[in-house]
CSV table of C-alpha atoms in Angstrom, one decimal:
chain,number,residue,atom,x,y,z
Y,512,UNK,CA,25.2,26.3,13.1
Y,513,UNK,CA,25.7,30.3,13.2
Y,514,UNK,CA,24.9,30.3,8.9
Y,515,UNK,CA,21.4,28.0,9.7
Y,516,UNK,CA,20.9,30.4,13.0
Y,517,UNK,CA,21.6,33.8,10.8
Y,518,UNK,CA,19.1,32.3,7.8
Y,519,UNK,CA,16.8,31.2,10.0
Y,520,UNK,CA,16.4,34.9,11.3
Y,521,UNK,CA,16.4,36.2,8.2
Y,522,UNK,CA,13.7,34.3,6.9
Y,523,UNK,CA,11.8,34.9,10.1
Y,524,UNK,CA,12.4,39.0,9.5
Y,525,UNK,CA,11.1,38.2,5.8
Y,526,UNK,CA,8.0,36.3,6.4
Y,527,UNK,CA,7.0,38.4,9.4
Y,528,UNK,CA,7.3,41.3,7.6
Y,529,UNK,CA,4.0,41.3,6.3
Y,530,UNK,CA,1.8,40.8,9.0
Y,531,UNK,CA,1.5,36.7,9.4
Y,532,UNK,CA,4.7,35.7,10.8
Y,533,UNK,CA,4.7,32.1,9.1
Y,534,UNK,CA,5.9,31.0,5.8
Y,535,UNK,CA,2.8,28.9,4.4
Y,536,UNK,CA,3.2,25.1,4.0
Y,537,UNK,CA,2.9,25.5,-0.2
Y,538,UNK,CA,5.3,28.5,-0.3
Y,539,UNK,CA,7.6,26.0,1.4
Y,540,UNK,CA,7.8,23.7,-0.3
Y,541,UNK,CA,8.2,25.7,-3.6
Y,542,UNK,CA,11.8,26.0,-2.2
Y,543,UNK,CA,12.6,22.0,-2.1
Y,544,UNK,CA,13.3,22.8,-5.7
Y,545,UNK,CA,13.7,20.0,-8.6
Y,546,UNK,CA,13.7,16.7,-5.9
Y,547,UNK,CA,10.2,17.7,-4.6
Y,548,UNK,CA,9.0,16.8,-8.2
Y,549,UNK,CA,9.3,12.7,-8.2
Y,550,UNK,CA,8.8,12.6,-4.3
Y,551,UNK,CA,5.0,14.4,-5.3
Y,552,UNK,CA,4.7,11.5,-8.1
Y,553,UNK,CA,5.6,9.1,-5.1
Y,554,UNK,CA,3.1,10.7,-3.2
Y,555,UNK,CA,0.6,10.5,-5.7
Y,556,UNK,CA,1.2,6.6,-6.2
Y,557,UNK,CA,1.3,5.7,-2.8
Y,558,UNK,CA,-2.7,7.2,-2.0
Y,559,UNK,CA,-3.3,6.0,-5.0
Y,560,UNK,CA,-2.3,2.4,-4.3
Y,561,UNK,CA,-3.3,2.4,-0.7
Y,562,UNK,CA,-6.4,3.1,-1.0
Y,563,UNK,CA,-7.5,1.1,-4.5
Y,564,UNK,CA,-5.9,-2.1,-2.6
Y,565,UNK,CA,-8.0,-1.2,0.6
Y,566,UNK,CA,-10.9,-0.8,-1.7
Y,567,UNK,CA,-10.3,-4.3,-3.4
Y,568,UNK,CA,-9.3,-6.0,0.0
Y,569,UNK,CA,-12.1,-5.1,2.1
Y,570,UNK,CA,-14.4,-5.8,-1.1
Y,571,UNK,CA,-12.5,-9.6,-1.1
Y,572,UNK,CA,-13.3,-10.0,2.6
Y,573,UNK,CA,-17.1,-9.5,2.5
Y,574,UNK,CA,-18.4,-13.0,1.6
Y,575,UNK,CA,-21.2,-14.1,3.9
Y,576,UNK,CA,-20.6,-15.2,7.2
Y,577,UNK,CA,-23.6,-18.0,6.0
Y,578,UNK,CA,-22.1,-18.7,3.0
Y,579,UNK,CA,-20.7,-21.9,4.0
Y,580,UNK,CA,-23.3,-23.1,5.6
Y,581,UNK,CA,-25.4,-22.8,2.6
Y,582,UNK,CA,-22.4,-24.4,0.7
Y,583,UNK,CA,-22.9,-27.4,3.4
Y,584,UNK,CA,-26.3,-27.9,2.9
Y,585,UNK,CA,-26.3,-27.8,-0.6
Y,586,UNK,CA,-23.6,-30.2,-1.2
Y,587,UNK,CA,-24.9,-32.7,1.8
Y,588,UNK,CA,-28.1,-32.7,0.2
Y,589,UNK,CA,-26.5,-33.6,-3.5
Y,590,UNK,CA,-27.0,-30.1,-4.6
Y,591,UNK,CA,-24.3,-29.2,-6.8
Y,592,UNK,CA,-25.6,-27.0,-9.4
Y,593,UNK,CA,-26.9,-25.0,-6.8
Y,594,UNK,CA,-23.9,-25.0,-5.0
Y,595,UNK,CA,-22.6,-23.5,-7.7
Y,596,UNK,CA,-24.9,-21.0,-8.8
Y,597,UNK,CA,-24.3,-19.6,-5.1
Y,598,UNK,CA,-20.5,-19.4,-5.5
Y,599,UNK,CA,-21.3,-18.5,-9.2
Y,600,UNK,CA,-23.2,-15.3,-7.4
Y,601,UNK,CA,-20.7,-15.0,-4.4
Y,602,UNK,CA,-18.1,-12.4,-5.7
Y,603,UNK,CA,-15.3,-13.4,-3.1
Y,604,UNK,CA,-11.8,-15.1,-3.6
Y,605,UNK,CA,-13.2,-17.7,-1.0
Y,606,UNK,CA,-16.6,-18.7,-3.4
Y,607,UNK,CA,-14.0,-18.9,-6.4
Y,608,UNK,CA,-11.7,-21.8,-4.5
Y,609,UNK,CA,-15.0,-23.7,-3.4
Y,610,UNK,CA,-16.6,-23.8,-7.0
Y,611,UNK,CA,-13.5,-25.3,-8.1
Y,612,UNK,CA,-13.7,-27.6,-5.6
Y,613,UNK,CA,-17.1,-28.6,-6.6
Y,614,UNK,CA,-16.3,-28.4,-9.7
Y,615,UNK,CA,-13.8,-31.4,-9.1
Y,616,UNK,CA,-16.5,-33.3,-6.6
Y,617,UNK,CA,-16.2,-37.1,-7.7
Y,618,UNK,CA,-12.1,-36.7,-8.5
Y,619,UNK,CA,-9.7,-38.1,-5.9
Y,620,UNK,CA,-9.5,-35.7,-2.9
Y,621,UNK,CA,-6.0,-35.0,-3.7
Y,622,UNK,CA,-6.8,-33.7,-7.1
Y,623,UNK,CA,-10.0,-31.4,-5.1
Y,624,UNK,CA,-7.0,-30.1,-2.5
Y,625,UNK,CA,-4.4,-29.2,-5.6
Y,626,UNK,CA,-7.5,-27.5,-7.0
Y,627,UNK,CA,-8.4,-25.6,-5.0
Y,628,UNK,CA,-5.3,-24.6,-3.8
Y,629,UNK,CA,-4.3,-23.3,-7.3
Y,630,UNK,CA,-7.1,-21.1,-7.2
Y,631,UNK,CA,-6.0,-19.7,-4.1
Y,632,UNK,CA,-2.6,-19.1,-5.4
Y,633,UNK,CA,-4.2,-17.2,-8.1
Y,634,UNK,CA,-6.3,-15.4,-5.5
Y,635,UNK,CA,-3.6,-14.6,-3.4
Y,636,UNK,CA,-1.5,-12.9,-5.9
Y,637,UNK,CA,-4.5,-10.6,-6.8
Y,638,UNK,CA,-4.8,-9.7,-2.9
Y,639,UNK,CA,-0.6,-8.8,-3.2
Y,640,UNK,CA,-1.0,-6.8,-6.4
Y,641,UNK,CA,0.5,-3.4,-6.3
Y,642,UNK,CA,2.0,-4.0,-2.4
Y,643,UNK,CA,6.0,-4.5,-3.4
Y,644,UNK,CA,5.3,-1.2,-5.6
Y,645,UNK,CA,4.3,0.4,-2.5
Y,646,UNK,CA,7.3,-1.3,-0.2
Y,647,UNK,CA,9.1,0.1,-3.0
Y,648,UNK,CA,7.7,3.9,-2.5
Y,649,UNK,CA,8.5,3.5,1.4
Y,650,UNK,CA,12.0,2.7,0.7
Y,651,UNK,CA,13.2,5.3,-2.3
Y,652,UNK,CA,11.2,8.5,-1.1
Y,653,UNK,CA,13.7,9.1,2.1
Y,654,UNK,CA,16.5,8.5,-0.6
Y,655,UNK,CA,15.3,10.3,-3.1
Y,656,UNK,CA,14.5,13.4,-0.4
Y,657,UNK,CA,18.7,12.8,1.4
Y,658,UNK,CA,19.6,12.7,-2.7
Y,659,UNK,CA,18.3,16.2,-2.3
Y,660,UNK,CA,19.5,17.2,0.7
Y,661,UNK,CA,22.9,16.4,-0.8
Y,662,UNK,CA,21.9,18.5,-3.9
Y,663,UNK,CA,20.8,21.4,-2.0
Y,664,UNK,CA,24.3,21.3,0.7
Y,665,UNK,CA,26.1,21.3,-2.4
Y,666,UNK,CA,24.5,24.1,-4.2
Y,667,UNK,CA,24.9,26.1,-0.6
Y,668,UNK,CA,28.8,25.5,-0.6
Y,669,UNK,CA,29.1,26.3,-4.0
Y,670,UNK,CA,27.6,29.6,-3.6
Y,671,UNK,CA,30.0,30.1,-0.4
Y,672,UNK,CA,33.0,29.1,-2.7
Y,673,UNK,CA,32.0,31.3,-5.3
Y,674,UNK,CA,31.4,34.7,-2.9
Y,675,UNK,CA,33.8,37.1,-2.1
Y,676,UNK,CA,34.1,38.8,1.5
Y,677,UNK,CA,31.4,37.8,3.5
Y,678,UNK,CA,28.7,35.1,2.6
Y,679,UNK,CA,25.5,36.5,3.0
Y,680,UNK,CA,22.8,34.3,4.2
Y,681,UNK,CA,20.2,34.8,1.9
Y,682,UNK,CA,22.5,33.8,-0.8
Y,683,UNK,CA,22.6,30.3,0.8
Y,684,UNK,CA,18.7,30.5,1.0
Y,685,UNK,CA,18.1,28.6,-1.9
Y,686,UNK,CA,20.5,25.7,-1.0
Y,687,UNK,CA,19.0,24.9,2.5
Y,688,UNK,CA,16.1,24.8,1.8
Y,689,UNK,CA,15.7,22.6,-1.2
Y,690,UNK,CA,18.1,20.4,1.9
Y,691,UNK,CA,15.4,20.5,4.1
Y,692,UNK,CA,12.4,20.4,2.7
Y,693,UNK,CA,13.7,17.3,0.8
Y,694,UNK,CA,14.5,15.6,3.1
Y,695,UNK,CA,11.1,16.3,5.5
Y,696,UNK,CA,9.3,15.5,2.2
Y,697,UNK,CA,10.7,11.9,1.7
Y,698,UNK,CA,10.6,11.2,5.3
Y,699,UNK,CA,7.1,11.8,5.6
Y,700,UNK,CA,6.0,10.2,2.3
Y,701,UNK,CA,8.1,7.1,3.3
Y,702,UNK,CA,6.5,6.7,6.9
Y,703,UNK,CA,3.3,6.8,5.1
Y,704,UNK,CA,4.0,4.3,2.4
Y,705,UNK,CA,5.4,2.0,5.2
Y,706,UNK,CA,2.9,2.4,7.5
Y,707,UNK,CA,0.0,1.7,4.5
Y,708,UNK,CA,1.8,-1.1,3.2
Y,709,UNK,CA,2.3,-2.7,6.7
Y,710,UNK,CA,-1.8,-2.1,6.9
Y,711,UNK,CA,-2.4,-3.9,4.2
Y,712,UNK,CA,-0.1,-6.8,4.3
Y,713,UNK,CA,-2.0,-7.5,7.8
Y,714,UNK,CA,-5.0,-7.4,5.8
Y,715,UNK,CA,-3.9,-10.0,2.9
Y,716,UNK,CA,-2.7,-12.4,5.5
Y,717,UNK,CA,-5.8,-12.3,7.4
Y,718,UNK,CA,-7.9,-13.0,4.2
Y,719,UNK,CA,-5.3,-16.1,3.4
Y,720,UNK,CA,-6.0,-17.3,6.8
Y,721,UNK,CA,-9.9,-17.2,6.2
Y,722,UNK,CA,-8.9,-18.7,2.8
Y,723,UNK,CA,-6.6,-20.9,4.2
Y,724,UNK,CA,-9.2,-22.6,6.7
Y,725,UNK,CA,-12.4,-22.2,4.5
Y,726,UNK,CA,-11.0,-24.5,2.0
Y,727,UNK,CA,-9.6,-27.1,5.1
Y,728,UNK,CA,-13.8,-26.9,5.8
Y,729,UNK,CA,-14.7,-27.9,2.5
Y,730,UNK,CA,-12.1,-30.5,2.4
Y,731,UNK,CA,-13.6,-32.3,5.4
Y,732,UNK,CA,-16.8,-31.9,4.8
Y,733,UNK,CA,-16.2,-34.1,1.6
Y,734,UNK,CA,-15.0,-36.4,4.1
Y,735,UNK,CA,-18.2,-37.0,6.0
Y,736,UNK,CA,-19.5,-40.3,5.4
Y,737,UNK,CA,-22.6,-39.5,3.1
């Protein structure tokens, strides 16, 4: 604690020296040394993901709130084709299951459900793409940022073994810092990741549920006596 408190004050006596009296975030993190490199890439990939799956999600989500009731119509009037020309023009996982099922109208209603619900499966795992990769991300970046905290503690002991008569603190500078900023560094890119991934898995199921009782919908309105 009296090394840390001694560097600390150094540092402070450094950076104040020329008139601003903070070290700047980028200068900073220059010091998390070779470990900030793959928790950047991280970084990089987690945006990247978050926001093309949130992009692809909220597109998924948009189909018509009268879509189905077109659908209805269509089909209780004995309007396939245009039944599917509309889910044809419908770009939504939910107007892919139900031209399937219309597709299969005239087939035993079990072979309509296992239709439609292979669809969905399909539809589903395009919803989930790219969300273990980013569980993934929110898990390795605060390992990857203590793997360099135990890298930079290291390098600081080494350099305390290695010096003669007193250990001077800004010696050690290099050390604990790449310890610290590591470690801040894969702590805040996990929480991010985590928190993003939680987003969107809240977001997937609630698309599955609409999915989920859309195609129960269609089912029973094949039911309806005719």
């Amino acid at each position: 604690m009296i090394l840390l408190q001694q560097l600390a004050t150094s540092d402070t006596t450094a950076v104040g020296g020329d008139g601003e009296g903070v070290l700047f975030f980028f200068e900073l993190l220059l010091k998390g040394g070779f470990w900030l490199v793959p928790l950047v890439i991280l970084w990089g990939m987690a945006i990247y993901i978050f926001f093309e799956r949130l992009r692809n999600l909220n597109r998924a989500s948009k189909t018509p709130f009268e879509f189905m009731e077109k659908i209805k119509n269509l089909v209780a009037n004995g309007d396939v084709n245009g039944a599917k020309l509309l889910c044809s023009q419908t770009d939504s996982p939910i107007a892919k299951m139900i031209e399937k099922g219309i597709h299969r109208i005239g087939s035993p209603l079990k072979t309509i459900e296992a239709s439609i619900e292979n669809v969905g499966k399909i539809e589903v795992y395009k919803l989930e793409k790219n969300l273990s990769l980013l569980a993934t991300i929110s898990g390795a970046a605060p390992m990857i940022g203590f793997l360099g905290t135990v890298s930079g503690m290291i390098q600081a002991f080494i350099a305390i073994a290695q010096e003669e008569g007193s250990v001077s603190p800004k010696l050690l500078s290099t050390g604990i810092y790449e310890a610290m900023v590591t470690t801040a560094a894969g702590l805040v890119v996990g929480i991010i990741a985590y928190l993003g991934y939680n987003y969107l898995v809240s977001k997937v199921q609630k698309a599955i549920h609409y999915m989920e009782y859309t195609s129960i919908d269609f089912i029973d309105l094949l039911q309806e006596p005719q």
